[in-house]
Amino acid sequence: MRGEPRLLMAAVLVALAAFLAIDLTRAARRAALQGGGTAAAASVAGELGEAEARAGRTEAPAPPRAVPEVLPAVPPFLPPRPAGAPRAVSRSSLPGRIDELLLHPSLNKAAVGVAVLSVSSGATLYQRNAGRALIVASNTKLLTTAAALVLLGPAHCFETLLLGEGELDAAGTLHGDLIVKGAGDPDFLAPDRPWEEHLLPRLVAAARAAGLKAVTGRLIVDDLVLDRQYVAPGWNQEKLGDSYQSPVAGLSLYQNCLTVLVEPAGEEGLPAAVRLVPESSVFSPRANVRTAGPGSHHLIHVPAPVKPGQVSVTGSTPHGATPWPVTVPVAEPARVAGLMLRDALRRAGIALAGDVVLAEFPYDPAAGGLVRLGAARAPLAAALIEMNKTSSNVIAEHVYKLCGHARELRGTFASGAGAVLAVLERFGIERGEAASADGSGLSRGNRYAPSQIARLLAALYRSELRPAVLDSLAEAGVDGTLQRRLDDEAYRGRVRAKSGYIASVSALSGYAQADHGEVLCFSILFNEYGGRNAEMKRVQDDVVKLLVDLEAP
């Protein structure tokens, strides 16, 4: 979950994006909408009816990708250190040393699960309750990553299409409807992501490149690659106004969030300036924010999720402070995306005569009667890096549902669960008591055994997917959620892992490279511990230090 400083920088980038251009595509096939997904997949006989006849044949489920090739060697991810490191931990003493660390008072009544494997030999070096399924928090993203790389592939790109239903004449007028066909691109916010990489300006640019000047019909939003159950049942319903629980849609812009920027006036007591990012005609602020005394706290309230129209912003901000961002999720994300696209097209000089409507069935780009106007593509690999390094929930949920669609032609939370558990088995790991409820780990219904996670990590490392997995994980002491962990020179960069935290759950799973070059994989799960998560992080880090310090076999 990304902090407010990241959001401030992202907000500036997003503001620029709102002033630029766009690109689209279209086609047909019938399927299901809403909720937990009674969605009629194209492969279900008798459910397509007239829509299928109109749109042409729908695609069949993609054949299962083969189990990733197992590579013959297990190289280290860093050069080994010279032999004779004074910190060396003997292999015989490792279990006892880990046991001592797990005697921490805050773990006295906790459910503790730990598994440590050698990737090279497959040998188990340590285990405690390794077969017990526990809540894993954001370590869930490791399972989502594996499913995405297996079912979608490391080279997969989200391809959002602009399609025309009708004739595009020489003057640039489309006589018919314009269709934007979503691909589940989460369009994530990141401070280092150039503004031109966001989906909205790329769609506008594509429309302009196609010579589009006017549309006589409607703007149809085909978001049906994913269903319209925008939030998972297991999420905290009282926190749906928080940006870390932003909704999941087949067409998403700016990760389905709106940022409110509040800037204090030059004098105490005067109204603060409030603007919305991205700027558009879809939302407008209704602000009552006062400039408070220097040194006071930011007290900004924005009821959320926000709907198109006026956005209420109340509270106070301290005099002399820098602009303060408050990022909130939007309601009805697919409709909001369509409205923002129409607004951006009009700003770019492209007139749309009709309304924005949600598609009643998925369009097939290969069907007759559709003109491909353009596309906006974004690599899955970049999304996985952002997802794992910064623990982005919204990316994880989009990818999770897309994995379900790849396997069942239904992009739902239920099909995502089926995809993740099927991939686990594809690597030869029994499901046991494993349970999948979402792709991010927000739900307490995600439960896996430490041995399952460690074995999955070992299998991924030994496969052709190793580079994509390693690239996506945070490096200890270097970046992401592990930037301030294990940052001593002896350990910096020698651990690639995924952290995880929700109330009373702390997790760390990944890879550690011993000084002699051996690669170890580990999963450390704590449930219902006493004390603070900071204490649990220290215990986890101390366990991992032992692995880096481990002597050669």
PDB file of C-alpha atoms in Angstrom, residues 287-417:
ATOM      1  CA  ALA A 287     -15.077  22.680  -1.056  1.00  0.00           C
ATOM      2  CA  ASN A 288     -15.247  24.112   2.435  1.00  0.00           C
ATOM      3  CA  VAL A 289     -11.639  23.862   3.610  1.00  0.00           C
ATOM      4  CA  ARG A 290     -10.080  26.552   5.814  1.00  0.00           C
ATOM      5  CA  THR A 291      -6.439  27.465   6.304  1.00  0.00           C
ATOM      6  CA  ALA A 292      -5.540  26.699   9.919  1.00  0.00           C
ATOM      7  CA  GLY A 293      -2.601  27.833  12.021  1.00  0.00           C
ATOM      8  CA  PRO A 294       0.957  26.761  11.220  1.00  0.00           C
ATOM      9  CA  GLY A 295       1.878  23.412  12.736  1.00  0.00           C
ATOM     10  CA  SER A 296      -1.702  22.141  12.904  1.00  0.00           C
ATOM     11  CA  HIS A 297      -2.692  18.842  11.310  1.00  0.00           C
ATOM     12  CA  HIS A 298      -4.254  18.225   7.925  1.00  0.00           C
ATOM     13  CA  LEU A 299      -7.902  17.376   8.580  1.00  0.00           C
ATOM     14  CA  ILE A 300      -9.482  16.708   5.208  1.00  0.00           C
ATOM     15  CA  HIS A 301     -12.676  14.725   4.722  1.00  0.00           C
ATOM     16  CA  VAL A 302     -13.831  13.413   1.332  1.00  0.00           C
ATOM     17  CA  PRO A 303     -16.822  11.028   1.427  1.00  0.00           C
ATOM     18  CA  ALA A 304     -15.953   8.082  -0.804  1.00  0.00           C
ATOM     19  CA  PRO A 305     -16.266   6.216  -3.080  1.00  0.00           C
ATOM     20  CA  VAL A 306     -17.026   9.308  -5.147  1.00  0.00           C
ATOM     21  CA  LYS A 307     -19.611   9.426  -7.917  1.00  0.00           C
ATOM     22  CA  PRO A 308     -19.588  11.657 -11.014  1.00  0.00           C
ATOM     23  CA  GLY A 309     -20.661  15.185 -10.180  1.00  0.00           C
ATOM     24  CA  GLN A 310     -19.737  17.335  -7.202  1.00  0.00           C
ATOM     25  CA  VAL A 311     -17.178  16.000  -4.751  1.00  0.00           C
ATOM     26  CA  SER A 312     -17.554  17.253  -1.178  1.00  0.00           C
ATOM     27  CA  VAL A 313     -14.264  18.337   0.422  1.00  0.00           C
ATOM     28  CA  THR A 314     -14.304  19.726   3.963  1.00  0.00           C
ATOM     29  CA  GLY A 315     -11.841  20.341   6.776  1.00  0.00           C
ATOM     30  CA  SER A 316      -8.690  22.360   7.384  1.00  0.00           C
ATOM     31  CA  THR A 317      -5.063  22.454   6.289  1.00  0.00           C
ATOM     32  CA  PRO A 318      -2.122  24.184   8.033  1.00  0.00           C
ATOM     33  CA  HIS A 319      -0.811  27.520   6.809  1.00  0.00           C
ATOM     34  CA  GLY A 320       2.531  27.186   5.030  1.00  0.00           C
ATOM     35  CA  ALA A 321       2.108  23.489   4.200  1.00  0.00           C
ATOM     36  CA  THR A 322       2.736  21.996   0.782  1.00  0.00           C
ATOM     37  CA  PRO A 323      -0.328  20.845  -1.194  1.00  0.00           C
ATOM     38  CA  TRP A 324      -1.859  17.862   0.576  1.00  0.00           C
ATOM     39  CA  PRO A 325      -3.199  14.945  -1.498  1.00  0.00           C
ATOM     40  CA  VAL A 326      -6.147  12.805  -0.468  1.00  0.00           C
ATOM     41  CA  THR A 327      -6.732   9.916  -2.855  1.00  0.00           C
ATOM     42  CA  VAL A 328     -10.109   8.193  -2.854  1.00  0.00           C
ATOM     43  CA  PRO A 329     -11.700   5.457  -4.982  1.00  0.00           C
ATOM     44  CA  VAL A 330     -14.455   6.162  -7.479  1.00  0.00           C
ATOM     45  CA  ALA A 331     -17.797   4.419  -7.634  1.00  0.00           C
ATOM     46  CA  GLU A 332     -18.964   2.845 -10.906  1.00  0.00           C
ATOM     47  CA  PRO A 333     -15.405   2.722 -12.281  1.00  0.00           C
ATOM     48  CA  ALA A 334     -16.216   1.558 -15.814  1.00  0.00           C
ATOM     49  CA  ARG A 335     -18.808   4.300 -16.304  1.00  0.00           C
ATOM     50  CA  VAL A 336     -16.417   6.869 -14.841  1.00  0.00           C
ATOM     51  CA  ALA A 337     -13.723   5.698 -17.278  1.00  0.00           C
ATOM     52  CA  GLY A 338     -16.113   6.175 -20.184  1.00  0.00           C
ATOM     53  CA  LEU A 339     -17.125   9.650 -19.042  1.00  0.00           C
ATOM     54  CA  MET A 340     -13.488  10.678 -18.603  1.00  0.00           C
ATOM     55  CA  LEU A 341     -12.606   9.316 -22.016  1.00  0.00           C
ATOM     56  CA  ARG A 342     -15.418  11.265 -23.651  1.00  0.00           C
ATOM     57  CA  ASP A 343     -14.265  14.403 -21.836  1.00  0.00           C
ATOM     58  CA  ALA A 344     -10.648  13.888 -22.930  1.00  0.00           C
ATOM     59  CA  LEU A 345     -11.661  13.278 -26.534  1.00  0.00           C
ATOM     60  CA  ARG A 346     -13.711  16.464 -26.573  1.00  0.00           C
ATOM     61  CA  ARG A 347     -10.772  18.413 -25.120  1.00  0.00           C
ATOM     62  CA  ALA A 348      -8.682  16.994 -27.949  1.00  0.00           C
ATOM     63  CA  GLY A 349     -11.181  18.350 -30.493  1.00  0.00           C
ATOM     64  CA  ILE A 350     -13.029  15.095 -31.171  1.00  0.00           C
ATOM     65  CA  ALA A 351     -16.795  15.614 -30.965  1.00  0.00           C
ATOM     66  CA  LEU A 352     -19.029  12.833 -29.628  1.00  0.00           C
ATOM     67  CA  ALA A 353     -22.743  13.211 -30.190  1.00  0.00           C
ATOM     68  CA  GLY A 354     -24.122  10.350 -28.114  1.00  0.00           C
ATOM     69  CA  ASP A 355     -24.160   9.191 -24.510  1.00  0.00           C
ATOM     70  CA  VAL A 356     -21.721   6.974 -22.655  1.00  0.00           C
ATOM     71  CA  VAL A 357     -23.225   3.500 -22.146  1.00  0.00           C
ATOM     72  CA  LEU A 358     -21.959   0.226 -20.710  1.00  0.00           C
ATOM     73  CA  ALA A 359     -21.868  -2.703 -23.104  1.00  0.00           C
ATOM     74  CA  GLU A 360     -24.492  -5.392 -22.736  1.00  0.00           C
ATOM     75  CA  PHE A 361     -22.200  -8.045 -24.211  1.00  0.00           C
ATOM     76  CA  PRO A 362     -18.488  -8.297 -25.030  1.00  0.00           C
ATOM     77  CA  TYR A 363     -17.484  -7.146 -28.494  1.00  0.00           C
ATOM     78  CA  ASP A 364     -15.273  -9.332 -30.684  1.00  0.00           C
ATOM     79  CA  PRO A 365     -12.655  -7.226 -32.502  1.00  0.00           C
ATOM     80  CA  ALA A 366     -12.521  -9.827 -35.284  1.00  0.00           C
ATOM     81  CA  ALA A 367     -16.233  -9.593 -36.028  1.00  0.00           C
ATOM     82  CA  GLY A 368     -17.467  -8.028 -39.231  1.00  0.00           C
ATOM     83  CA  GLY A 369     -18.733  -4.469 -39.194  1.00  0.00           C
ATOM     84  CA  LEU A 370     -16.097  -3.222 -36.789  1.00  0.00           C
ATOM     85  CA  VAL A 371     -13.210  -0.926 -37.626  1.00  0.00           C
ATOM     86  CA  ARG A 372     -10.086  -1.092 -35.484  1.00  0.00           C
ATOM     87  CA  LEU A 373      -9.092   2.507 -34.831  1.00  0.00           C
ATOM     88  CA  GLY A 374      -6.229   1.970 -32.453  1.00  0.00           C
ATOM     89  CA  ALA A 375      -4.936   0.366 -29.298  1.00  0.00           C
ATOM     90  CA  ALA A 376      -3.101   1.163 -26.092  1.00  0.00           C
ATOM     91  CA  ARG A 377      -0.795  -1.587 -24.850  1.00  0.00           C
ATOM     92  CA  ALA A 378       0.939  -1.942 -21.496  1.00  0.00           C
ATOM     93  CA  PRO A 379       3.225  -4.795 -20.380  1.00  0.00           C
ATOM     94  CA  LEU A 380       2.166  -7.180 -17.638  1.00  0.00           C
ATOM     95  CA  ALA A 381       5.792  -7.322 -16.480  1.00  0.00           C
ATOM     96  CA  ALA A 382       5.761  -3.658 -15.440  1.00  0.00           C
ATOM     97  CA  ALA A 383       2.507  -4.167 -13.555  1.00  0.00           C
ATOM     98  CA  LEU A 384       3.903  -7.175 -11.667  1.00  0.00           C
ATOM     99  CA  ILE A 385       6.984  -5.196 -10.647  1.00  0.00           C
ATOM    100  CA  GLU A 386       4.833  -2.399  -9.257  1.00  0.00           C
ATOM    101  CA  MET A 387       2.447  -4.911  -7.676  1.00  0.00           C
ATOM    102  CA  ASN A 388       5.093  -6.798  -5.725  1.00  0.00           C
ATOM    103  CA  LYS A 389       7.605  -4.088  -4.931  1.00  0.00           C
ATOM    104  CA  THR A 390       5.009  -1.611  -3.624  1.00  0.00           C
ATOM    105  CA  SER A 391       2.320  -4.149  -2.685  1.00  0.00           C
ATOM    106  CA  SER A 392      -0.304  -2.614  -4.973  1.00  0.00           C
ATOM    107  CA  ASN A 393      -3.663  -4.195  -4.244  1.00  0.00           C
ATOM    108  CA  VAL A 394      -5.477  -2.787  -7.254  1.00  0.00           C
ATOM    109  CA  ILE A 395      -2.975  -4.305  -9.688  1.00  0.00           C
ATOM    110  CA  ALA A 396      -3.180  -7.663  -7.938  1.00  0.00           C
ATOM    111  CA  GLU A 397      -6.966  -7.785  -8.200  1.00  0.00           C
ATOM    112  CA  HIS A 398      -7.027  -6.908 -11.888  1.00  0.00           C
ATOM    113  CA  VAL A 399      -4.416  -9.573 -12.623  1.00  0.00           C
ATOM    114  CA  TYR A 400      -6.235 -12.126 -10.444  1.00  0.00           C
ATOM    115  CA  LYS A 401      -9.486 -11.737 -12.354  1.00  0.00           C
ATOM    116  CA  LEU A 402      -7.663 -11.776 -15.687  1.00  0.00           C
ATOM    117  CA  CYS A 403      -6.136 -15.122 -14.736  1.00  0.00           C
ATOM    118  CA  GLY A 404      -9.673 -16.369 -14.160  1.00  0.00           C
ATOM    119  CA  HIS A 405     -10.694 -15.086 -17.571  1.00  0.00           C
ATOM    120  CA  ALA A 406      -7.698 -16.762 -19.221  1.00  0.00           C
ATOM    121  CA  ARG A 407      -8.718 -20.100 -17.716  1.00  0.00           C
ATOM    122  CA  GLU A 408     -12.521 -19.928 -17.831  1.00  0.00           C
ATOM    123  CA  LEU A 409     -13.451 -16.915 -20.012  1.00  0.00           C
ATOM    124  CA  ARG A 410     -14.998 -15.399 -16.879  1.00  0.00           C
ATOM    125  CA  GLY A 411     -13.112 -12.629 -15.134  1.00  0.00           C
ATOM    126  CA  THR A 412     -14.548 -12.999 -11.637  1.00  0.00           C
ATOM    127  CA  PHE A 413     -13.207 -13.374  -8.115  1.00  0.00           C
ATOM    128  CA  ALA A 414     -14.397 -16.989  -8.184  1.00  0.00           C
ATOM    129  CA  SER A 415     -12.633 -17.808 -11.463  1.00  0.00           C
ATOM    130  CA  GLY A 416      -9.507 -16.047 -10.201  1.00  0.00           C
ATOM    131  CA  ALA A 417      -9.515 -18.336  -7.172  1.00  0.00           C
TER     132      ALA A 417
END
